[in-house]
Short mmCIF file of C-alpha atoms and ligand atoms in Angstrom, two decimals:
data_model
loop_
_atom_site.label_atom_id
_atom_site.label_comp_id
_atom_site.label_asym_id
_atom_site.label_seq_id
_atom_site.Cartn_x
_atom_site.Cartn_y
_atom_site.Cartn_z
CA MET A 1 -6.88 56.67 5.62
CA SER A 2 -9.33 59.06 4.09
CA ALA A 3 -8.19 59.96 0.63
CA ASN A 4 -8.01 63.66 0.10
CA LEU A 5 -10.36 64.06 -2.81
CA SER A 6 -8.69 67.20 -4.07
CA THR A 7 -5.57 65.26 -5.15
CA PRO A 8 -5.80 62.21 -7.36
CA VAL A 9 -4.90 58.92 -5.74
CA VAL A 10 -1.72 57.55 -7.25
CA THR A 11 -0.15 54.40 -5.85
CA ARG A 12 2.87 52.44 -6.89
CA PHE A 13 4.28 48.98 -6.59
CA ALA A 14 8.06 49.28 -6.40
CA PRO A 15 9.77 45.90 -6.53
CA SER A 16 13.52 45.50 -6.87
CA PRO A 17 14.09 43.10 -9.77
CA THR A 18 16.56 40.99 -7.84
CA GLY A 19 14.34 37.91 -7.74
CA ARG A 20 10.86 36.61 -8.38
CA LEU A 21 7.81 38.08 -6.66
CA HIS A 22 6.58 36.05 -3.68
CA VAL A 23 3.14 36.11 -2.08
CA GLY A 24 4.17 38.93 0.25
CA ASN A 25 5.14 41.23 -2.67
CA ILE A 26 2.07 40.17 -4.62
CA ARG A 27 -0.10 41.15 -1.69
CA THR A 28 1.55 44.58 -1.58
CA ALA A 29 1.01 45.02 -5.33
CA LEU A 30 -2.62 44.02 -4.94
CA HIS A 31 -3.21 46.40 -2.01
CA ASN A 32 -1.86 49.30 -4.07
CA TRP A 33 -3.94 48.32 -7.10
CA LEU A 34 -7.07 48.01 -4.96
CA LEU A 35 -6.51 51.36 -3.27
CA ALA A 36 -6.00 53.12 -6.60
CA LYS A 37 -9.13 51.49 -8.09
CA ARG A 38 -11.15 52.26 -4.98
CA HIS A 39 -10.56 55.97 -5.54
CA GLY A 40 -10.57 55.99 -9.33
CA GLY A 41 -6.84 56.69 -9.24
CA ARG A 42 -3.73 55.37 -10.93
CA PHE A 43 -1.54 52.41 -10.10
CA LEU A 44 2.08 52.58 -11.26
CA LEU A 45 4.77 49.96 -11.53
CA ARG A 46 8.14 51.32 -10.52
CA ILE A 47 11.10 49.06 -11.10
CA ASP A 48 13.60 49.84 -8.32
CA ASP A 49 16.68 48.81 -10.27
CA THR A 50 19.34 51.19 -8.97
CA ASP A 51 21.39 48.15 -7.97
CA ALA A 52 22.87 47.21 -11.34
CA GLU A 53 24.75 44.25 -9.84
CA ARG A 54 21.72 42.47 -8.51
CA SER A 55 18.97 43.62 -10.88
CA ARG A 56 18.13 41.28 -13.76
CA GLU A 57 16.08 41.94 -16.88
CA GLU A 58 14.56 38.46 -16.65
CA HIS A 59 13.13 39.41 -13.25
CA VAL A 60 11.68 42.64 -14.67
CA GLU A 61 9.93 40.57 -17.32
CA ALA A 62 8.72 38.03 -14.77
CA ILE A 63 7.33 40.85 -12.59
CA ARG A 64 5.37 42.23 -15.56
CA ALA A 65 4.14 38.76 -16.48
CA ASP A 66 3.08 38.00 -12.90
CA LEU A 67 1.11 41.26 -12.64
CA ALA A 68 -0.51 40.56 -16.01
CA TRP A 69 -1.48 37.05 -14.90
CA LEU A 70 -3.10 38.57 -11.82
CA GLY A 71 -4.89 41.18 -13.93
CA LEU A 72 -3.17 44.01 -12.03
CA HIS A 73 -2.37 46.17 -15.02
CA PRO A 74 -0.30 49.24 -14.17
CA GLU A 75 -1.28 52.58 -15.71
CA GLY A 76 2.37 53.40 -16.16
CA GLU A 77 5.83 51.99 -15.65
CA GLU A 78 8.92 53.79 -14.41
CA ARG A 79 12.46 52.57 -14.01
CA GLN A 80 14.86 54.00 -11.50
CA SER A 81 17.85 53.13 -13.71
CA ALA A 82 16.54 55.70 -16.21
CA ARG A 83 16.42 58.43 -13.57
CA PHE A 84 19.97 58.75 -12.30
CA ALA A 85 20.24 62.35 -13.61
CA ILE A 86 17.22 63.29 -11.48
CA TYR A 87 18.76 61.73 -8.38
CA GLU A 88 22.04 63.48 -9.10
CA ALA A 89 20.31 66.89 -9.26
CA ALA A 90 18.44 66.25 -6.01
CA PHE A 91 21.68 65.04 -4.46
CA ASP A 92 23.46 68.28 -5.38
CA ARG A 93 20.63 70.32 -3.87
CA LEU A 94 20.68 68.32 -0.64
CA VAL A 95 24.47 68.57 -0.38
CA ALA A 96 24.23 72.34 -0.88
CA ALA A 97 21.54 72.50 1.80
CA GLY A 98 23.77 70.59 4.23
CA ARG A 99 21.43 67.60 4.42
CA LEU A 100 23.94 65.07 3.06
CA TYR A 101 27.41 64.59 4.51
CA ARG A 102 30.50 62.61 3.69
CA CYS A 103 31.62 59.66 5.83
CA TYR A 104 34.55 57.26 5.62
CA GLU A 105 34.00 54.63 8.30
CA THR A 106 34.51 51.08 7.15
CA ALA A 107 31.95 48.36 7.89
CA GLN A 108 34.30 47.00 10.58
CA GLU A 109 34.65 50.39 12.25
CA LEU A 110 30.90 50.88 12.28
CA ASP A 111 30.42 47.42 13.68
CA LEU A 112 32.85 48.15 16.47
CA LYS A 113 31.09 51.45 17.31
CA ARG A 114 27.78 49.58 17.46
CA LYS A 115 29.19 46.92 19.75
CA VAL A 116 30.62 49.50 22.11
CA LEU A 117 27.26 51.29 22.36
CA LEU A 118 25.33 48.06 22.82
CA GLY A 119 27.82 46.97 25.46
CA ARG A 120 27.03 50.15 27.38
CA GLY A 121 23.32 49.48 27.04
CA LEU A 122 22.87 52.32 24.55
CA PRO A 123 21.02 52.26 21.22
CA PRO A 124 23.50 51.61 18.36
CA ILE A 125 23.06 54.99 16.68
CA TYR A 126 25.71 56.41 14.35
CA ASP A 127 27.66 59.03 16.33
CA ARG A 128 27.99 61.56 13.48
CA ALA A 129 31.76 61.61 13.91
CA ALA A 130 32.18 62.39 10.20
CA LEU A 131 30.12 65.54 10.59
CA HIS A 132 33.04 67.09 12.47
CA LEU A 133 35.62 66.56 9.74
CA SER A 134 37.06 69.77 8.33
CA GLU A 135 37.46 70.56 4.64
CA ALA A 136 41.17 69.91 5.13
CA ASP A 137 40.38 66.42 6.47
CA HIS A 138 38.22 65.69 3.41
CA ALA A 139 40.91 67.00 1.10
CA ALA A 140 43.52 64.82 2.78
CA ARG A 141 41.32 61.74 2.42
CA ALA A 142 40.62 62.55 -1.22
CA ALA A 143 44.34 62.99 -1.84
CA ALA A 144 44.88 59.55 -0.31
CA GLY A 145 42.38 58.13 -2.81
CA GLU A 146 39.62 57.61 -0.25
CA LYS A 147 36.07 58.10 -1.49
CA PRO A 148 33.28 59.05 0.89
CA HIS A 149 29.89 57.45 1.29
CA TRP A 150 27.03 59.81 2.09
CA ARG A 151 24.59 60.02 4.96
CA PHE A 152 21.35 61.95 5.23
CA LEU A 153 21.39 64.36 8.17
CA LEU A 154 18.25 63.81 10.19
CA ASP A 155 16.80 66.95 11.71
CA HIS A 156 16.98 66.19 15.44
CA ASP A 157 14.75 69.10 16.32
CA THR A 158 11.74 68.03 14.29
CA PRO A 159 9.90 65.06 15.77
CA ILE A 160 8.55 62.65 13.18
CA ALA A 161 4.86 61.84 13.17
CA TRP A 162 2.31 60.55 10.73
CA HIS A 163 -1.12 59.06 10.81
CA ASP A 164 -0.68 55.57 9.44
CA GLY A 165 -3.66 54.28 7.49
CA ILE A 166 -3.41 50.93 9.27
CA ARG A 167 -1.33 51.50 12.42
CA GLY A 168 -2.83 54.81 13.48
CA PRO A 169 -0.71 57.65 14.94
CA GLN A 170 3.03 57.00 14.69
CA HIS A 171 5.76 58.94 16.48
CA PHE A 172 9.51 58.68 16.07
CA ASP A 173 12.24 60.63 17.81
CA PRO A 174 14.95 61.38 15.22
CA ARG A 175 17.55 61.48 18.02
CA GLN A 176 16.98 57.77 18.45
CA MET A 177 17.68 57.07 14.79
CA SER A 178 20.89 56.76 12.77
CA ASP A 179 21.50 59.10 9.87
CA PRO A 180 20.99 56.66 7.01
CA VAL A 181 23.61 56.01 4.35
CA VAL A 182 22.02 57.04 1.07
CA ARG A 183 24.89 56.65 -1.35
CA ARG A 184 27.86 54.31 -1.39
CA ALA A 185 31.47 55.29 -2.01
CA ASP A 186 31.22 53.95 -5.58
CA GLY A 187 28.38 56.44 -6.24
CA SER A 188 25.62 53.81 -6.23
CA TRP A 189 22.35 54.54 -4.46
CA LEU A 190 20.69 52.84 -1.57
CA TYR A 191 16.95 52.40 -1.81
CA MET A 192 15.73 55.14 0.51
CA LEU A 193 16.48 58.50 -1.12
CA PRO A 194 15.69 57.69 -4.79
CA SER A 195 12.41 56.23 -3.59
CA ALA A 196 11.45 59.45 -1.80
CA ILE A 197 12.58 61.55 -4.79
CA ASP A 198 10.43 59.41 -7.09
CA ASP A 199 7.39 59.30 -4.84
CA ALA A 200 7.48 63.10 -4.79
CA ALA A 201 8.18 63.50 -8.53
CA MET A 202 5.54 60.96 -9.57
CA GLY A 203 2.82 62.47 -7.41
CA ILE A 204 2.41 59.32 -5.34
CA SER A 205 -0.43 60.09 -2.93
CA ASP A 206 -0.39 56.84 -0.96
CA VAL A 207 2.36 54.43 -0.05
CA LEU A 208 1.00 51.12 1.12
CA ARG A 209 3.63 48.56 2.07
CA GLY A 210 4.66 46.01 4.65
CA GLU A 211 5.36 46.97 8.25
CA ASP A 212 9.02 46.06 7.75
CA HIS A 213 9.19 49.54 6.18
CA VAL A 214 7.85 51.50 9.17
CA SER A 215 11.24 52.82 10.26
CA ASN A 216 12.14 53.63 6.63
CA THR A 217 8.99 55.72 6.52
CA ALA A 218 10.13 57.69 9.55
CA THR A 219 13.38 58.51 7.76
CA GLN A 220 11.74 59.16 4.42
CA ILE A 221 9.31 61.65 5.96
CA GLN A 222 12.31 63.83 6.75
CA MET A 223 13.65 63.27 3.24
CA PHE A 224 10.40 64.55 1.75
CA GLY A 225 10.75 67.60 3.96
CA ALA A 226 14.35 68.15 2.85
CA LEU A 227 13.25 67.83 -0.79
CA GLY A 228 10.55 70.43 -0.20
CA ALA A 229 7.82 67.92 -0.94
CA GLU A 230 4.66 66.94 0.92
CA PRO A 231 5.00 63.31 2.07
CA PRO A 232 2.38 60.88 0.76
CA ARG A 233 -0.04 59.17 3.12
CA PHE A 234 1.46 55.97 4.50
CA ALA A 235 -0.06 52.68 5.57
CA HIS A 236 1.86 49.61 6.69
CA ALA A 237 0.24 46.20 6.62
CA ALA A 238 1.18 43.51 9.12
CA LEU A 239 3.32 40.87 7.46
CA LEU A 240 2.17 37.49 6.27
CA THR A 241 3.09 34.46 8.27
CA GLY A 242 2.81 30.76 7.49
CA THR A 243 0.40 28.54 9.39
CA GLU A 244 3.10 27.87 11.96
CA GLY A 245 3.02 31.57 12.85
CA LYS A 246 6.42 32.44 11.43
CA LEU A 247 7.43 33.87 8.10
CA SER A 248 8.35 30.52 6.65
CA LYS A 249 11.08 30.06 4.10
CA ARG A 250 8.56 28.47 1.78
CA LEU A 251 6.23 31.48 1.96
CA GLY A 252 9.16 33.80 1.30
CA SER A 253 9.83 32.04 -1.99
CA LEU A 254 6.34 30.97 -2.99
CA GLY A 255 5.69 32.71 -6.29
CA VAL A 256 3.25 32.87 -9.14
CA ALA A 257 4.98 30.03 -11.03
CA ASP A 258 4.53 27.64 -8.09
CA LEU A 259 0.94 28.67 -7.54
CA ARG A 260 0.08 28.27 -11.23
CA GLU A 261 1.67 24.87 -11.24
CA ALA A 262 -0.45 23.90 -8.23
CA GLY A 263 -3.56 24.86 -10.21
CA ILE A 264 -4.26 28.08 -8.31
CA GLU A 265 -6.25 30.63 -10.33
CA PRO A 266 -5.48 34.36 -10.08
CA GLU A 267 -9.05 35.03 -8.92
CA ALA A 268 -8.47 32.79 -5.90
CA LEU A 269 -5.17 34.38 -4.97
CA ILE A 270 -6.69 37.83 -5.26
CA ALA A 271 -9.79 36.92 -3.23
CA MET A 272 -7.56 35.63 -0.47
CA LEU A 273 -4.78 38.23 -0.46
CA ALA A 274 -7.22 41.15 -0.60
CA ARG A 275 -8.81 40.07 2.67
CA LEU A 276 -6.02 38.38 4.64
CA GLY A 277 -5.27 40.46 7.69
CA THR A 278 -8.58 42.30 7.53
CA SER A 279 -11.76 41.79 9.50
CA ASP A 280 -13.66 41.07 6.26
CA PRO A 281 -14.35 37.47 5.31
CA ILE A 282 -12.68 35.97 2.25
CA ASP A 283 -15.37 35.68 -0.39
CA PRO A 284 -14.63 33.62 -3.52
CA ALA A 285 -17.59 35.25 -5.26
CA LEU A 286 -15.90 38.67 -5.30
CA ASP A 287 -13.81 39.66 -8.28
CA ALA A 288 -11.04 42.24 -8.17
CA ASP A 289 -13.36 45.14 -9.03
CA ALA A 290 -15.81 44.19 -6.27
CA LEU A 291 -12.91 43.83 -3.84
CA ALA A 292 -11.64 47.26 -4.89
CA ALA A 293 -15.05 48.85 -4.35
CA ALA A 294 -15.06 47.52 -0.77
CA PHE A 295 -11.36 48.06 -0.03
CA ASP A 296 -10.94 49.87 3.24
CA LEU A 297 -7.71 50.25 5.21
CA SER A 298 -9.62 50.63 8.45
CA ARG A 299 -10.54 46.93 8.16
CA PHE A 300 -6.88 45.91 8.51
CA GLY A 301 -5.65 44.65 11.87
CA ARG A 302 -2.24 44.85 13.46
CA ALA A 303 -1.84 41.10 13.99
CA PRO A 304 0.23 39.13 11.47
CA ALA A 305 -1.90 37.75 8.65
CA ARG A 306 -1.80 33.99 8.40
CA PHE A 307 -1.39 32.54 4.94
CA ASP A 308 -2.79 29.03 4.87
CA ASP A 309 -2.19 26.89 1.79
CA ALA A 310 -5.12 24.62 2.54
CA GLU A 311 -7.39 27.67 2.72
CA LEU A 312 -6.06 28.93 -0.62
CA HIS A 313 -6.90 25.57 -2.19
CA ARG A 314 -10.42 25.67 -0.71
CA ILE A 315 -10.96 29.18 -2.08
CA ASN A 316 -9.54 28.07 -5.40
CA ALA A 317 -12.06 25.23 -5.64
CA ALA A 318 -14.90 27.63 -4.82
CA VAL A 319 -13.62 30.03 -7.48
CA VAL A 320 -13.31 27.26 -10.10
CA HIS A 321 -16.90 26.21 -9.36
CA ARG A 322 -18.00 29.67 -10.49
CA LEU A 323 -15.78 30.29 -13.48
CA PRO A 324 -17.78 30.83 -16.65
CA PHE A 325 -17.07 28.79 -19.77
CA ALA A 326 -15.72 31.80 -21.67
CA ARG A 327 -13.00 32.27 -19.03
CA VAL A 328 -11.79 28.66 -19.18
CA ALA A 329 -12.64 27.46 -22.73
CA HIS A 330 -9.04 27.72 -23.93
CA LEU A 331 -7.86 25.55 -21.03
CA LEU A 332 -10.34 22.73 -21.65
CA PRO A 333 -9.93 19.62 -23.77
CA GLU A 334 -10.95 19.79 -27.42
CA GLY A 335 -14.67 19.33 -27.88
CA MET A 336 -15.69 20.04 -24.29
CA THR A 337 -18.86 22.10 -24.39
CA GLU A 338 -20.31 24.76 -22.11
CA VAL A 339 -22.89 22.29 -20.75
CA ALA A 340 -20.11 19.80 -20.07
CA TRP A 341 -18.07 22.47 -18.23
CA GLU A 342 -21.03 23.45 -16.08
CA THR A 343 -21.74 19.80 -15.30
CA ILE A 344 -18.19 18.99 -14.37
CA ARG A 345 -16.95 22.15 -12.65
CA PRO A 346 -18.58 21.49 -9.23
CA ASN A 347 -16.29 18.46 -8.96
CA LEU A 348 -13.05 20.25 -9.65
CA ALA A 349 -10.36 21.51 -7.31
CA HIS A 350 -8.39 22.75 -10.34
CA ILE A 351 -9.33 23.47 -13.93
CA GLY A 352 -6.79 20.86 -15.06
CA GLU A 353 -8.95 18.10 -13.61
CA ALA A 354 -11.66 18.89 -16.16
CA ALA A 355 -9.73 16.76 -18.66
CA ASP A 356 -10.07 13.69 -16.39
CA TRP A 357 -13.84 14.09 -16.20
CA TRP A 358 -14.07 14.78 -19.91
CA ARG A 359 -12.39 11.40 -20.49
CA VAL A 360 -15.12 9.89 -18.36
CA VAL A 361 -17.66 11.43 -20.75
CA THR A 362 -15.93 10.44 -23.97
CA GLY A 363 -14.71 7.04 -22.71
CA PRO A 364 -13.59 4.42 -22.71
CA VAL A 365 -14.11 3.89 -18.96
CA ARG A 366 -13.00 0.92 -16.90
CA ALA A 367 -15.86 -0.22 -14.75
CA PRO A 368 -15.29 -2.56 -11.79
CA GLU A 369 -15.97 -6.27 -12.39
CA ALA A 370 -19.70 -6.86 -11.74
CA ASP A 371 -20.87 -9.85 -9.66
CA PRO A 372 -23.67 -11.95 -11.26
CA GLU A 373 -26.46 -10.16 -9.44
CA THR A 374 -25.14 -6.72 -10.46
CA ARG A 375 -24.56 -8.01 -13.99
CA ALA A 376 -28.24 -8.99 -14.24
CA PHE A 377 -29.25 -5.57 -12.91
CA LEU A 378 -27.05 -3.79 -15.45
CA ASP A 379 -28.45 -5.96 -18.30
CA GLN A 380 -31.89 -4.83 -17.26
CA ALA A 381 -30.65 -1.21 -17.17
CA ALA A 382 -29.24 -1.56 -20.70
CA THR A 383 -32.57 -2.85 -21.99
CA ILE A 384 -34.50 -0.04 -20.30
CA ALA A 385 -31.98 2.57 -21.52
CA ALA A 386 -32.69 1.49 -25.09
CA GLY A 387 -36.42 2.17 -24.62
CA ILE A 388 -36.55 5.52 -22.77
CA ASP A 389 -36.80 9.02 -24.20
CA TRP A 390 -33.28 10.50 -24.29
CA ALA A 391 -34.38 13.96 -25.29
CA SER A 392 -35.24 15.38 -21.87
CA ASP A 393 -34.02 13.65 -18.70
CA PRO A 394 -32.81 10.10 -19.38
CA TRP A 395 -31.33 9.61 -15.90
CA SER A 396 -34.65 10.17 -14.12
CA ALA A 397 -36.46 7.99 -16.66
CA LEU A 398 -33.88 5.21 -16.36
CA THR A 399 -33.73 5.14 -12.57
CA ALA A 400 -37.49 5.48 -12.07
CA THR A 401 -38.20 2.57 -14.42
CA LEU A 402 -35.41 0.47 -12.89
CA LYS A 403 -36.66 1.18 -9.39
CA ASP A 404 -40.13 -0.09 -10.28
CA ALA A 405 -38.75 -3.12 -12.10
CA THR A 406 -36.23 -4.21 -9.46
CA GLY A 407 -37.43 -2.77 -6.16
CA ARG A 408 -33.90 -1.36 -5.65
CA LYS A 409 -33.51 2.09 -4.24
CA GLY A 410 -30.84 4.46 -2.89
CA LYS A 411 -27.24 3.30 -3.17
CA ALA A 412 -28.21 -0.19 -4.44
CA LEU A 413 -29.96 1.46 -7.34
CA PHE A 414 -27.56 4.31 -8.13
CA LEU A 415 -24.04 3.10 -7.34
CA PRO A 416 -23.82 0.16 -9.80
CA LEU A 417 -25.13 2.46 -12.53
CA ARG A 418 -22.61 5.16 -11.74
CA GLN A 419 -19.79 2.62 -11.60
CA ALA A 420 -20.73 1.04 -14.92
CA LEU A 421 -21.31 4.39 -16.61
CA THR A 422 -18.29 6.28 -15.29
CA GLY A 423 -15.91 3.74 -13.79
CA MET A 424 -16.01 5.82 -10.59
CA ASP A 425 -17.82 5.76 -7.24
CA HIS A 426 -18.40 9.50 -7.18
CA GLY A 427 -18.46 12.41 -9.54
CA PRO A 428 -20.68 14.92 -11.28
CA ASP A 429 -24.44 14.77 -11.03
CA MET A 430 -25.54 11.78 -13.16
CA LYS A 431 -28.61 13.64 -14.32
CA ALA A 432 -26.37 16.15 -16.09
CA LEU A 433 -23.64 13.69 -16.99
CA LEU A 434 -25.72 10.98 -18.67
CA PRO A 435 -26.94 13.14 -21.58
CA LEU A 436 -23.30 14.10 -22.21
CA ILE A 437 -22.29 10.43 -22.38
CA GLY A 438 -25.19 9.83 -24.82
CA LYS A 439 -27.49 6.94 -25.55
CA ALA A 440 -25.33 4.59 -27.60
CA GLU A 441 -22.23 5.01 -25.41
CA ALA A 442 -24.28 4.59 -22.21
CA ILE A 443 -25.94 1.41 -23.43
CA GLY A 444 -22.55 0.09 -24.43
CA ARG A 445 -21.16 0.75 -20.93
CA LEU A 446 -24.15 -0.94 -19.25
CA SER A 447 -23.90 -3.99 -21.49
CA PRO A 448 -21.54 -6.91 -20.74
CA ALA A 449 -18.07 -6.65 -22.24
CA PRO A 450 -18.04 -8.40 -25.63
N1 LIG B 501 12.14 48.55 -3.72
C1 LIG B 501 11.65 48.59 -2.37
C2 LIG B 501 11.42 47.19 -1.88
O1 LIG B 501 11.21 46.30 -2.69
C3 LIG B 501 10.38 49.40 -2.34
C4 LIG B 501 9.80 49.59 -1.02
C5 LIG B 501 8.72 50.65 -1.06
O2 LIG B 501 9.03 51.82 -0.92
O3 LIG B 501 7.57 50.28 -1.28
O4 LIG B 501 11.49 46.94 -0.68
#
């Protein structure tokens, strides 16, 4: 999709606040943010809350909080529930233009019609029976207390085509499509028409969403036409699947709260979701701005994008290993310094684990029971540790002197020291860790228990 530089790029993320965001929605939000940033445009949050029954204020707040956590700050927020007068006016115009018509079929009747068509091997398209009702028929139904629902009249003579930013040229024959219901008998709106009205009114230049919306796009292109508006550019990303190749239930409900709890950082989620389904490698070194600068719809493929938890955790670790102290200071234990963070972070899968390593620095640690030979070696280490210069590189001084004195090298030299000093068999670089532990504490740990 080549952005037309004469019109500003405006994208929107349009969730219905009927539940929490899941990784699929988050990916859509991110794509729209990246596209707007890429072109110096605007990214809007539009709360699609026409469904008063199912929309919840707590979900609106959670959506805002999730976007804030991700750093995807919208340049504006709109709410469909505040725009009913606008929809009503557009509705009146479309009724007057003959593009909306009244229908009365019940769900059961429609289901029966569909079954009959399918049984005859035909596509289950609405037969437009209601289009042939006379004004007298409508009046009779109204008198009987029946209220109509409304369908949008597709223009059968205008083939639908667009150049999809990801899928390439798309063609739909409106004769093969049902006139969609846009408004229920109780006056409430279905998603499709208010969305097109808003996209036009808000100057949305690009609609980037999941490929489950492709057929909606075909319908909405005709709605834009009926509203006298230029349709935005469209791009539809292939959907996410779990590692087993299907859209798993878990993935469909995996949200920011779960990811946070698992120690996933927003930078990791963004690095992964920005590149999943593209031919570009996932790069934990790239922040959102760098990802935006390189964002390119032509890199997206048509194959489903596989979301792999294990991969997310690997990326998360790589991200944590790069996070600067200023970004994490408020999440670290009291007293933990910048040097300590930089020493410890290569060992972390999650920031939360920093506290465990900080306890190793501050002590007390529980070292394994030393056999007599190791005990003698550690006594020697304690004596040497008391005599070396602690100002520059005590670990190198300690191990070099011990090596000469004992003839030990490699694991036999290093492991007992690490175990006595940290209570662990592995961990951060001892050269960096030992100065953090400090002279007195280190000598204490090398010495026999009192
Ligand atoms: N509220 C719609 C949804 O959540 C918006 C779809 C769209 O137009 O992006 O599916």
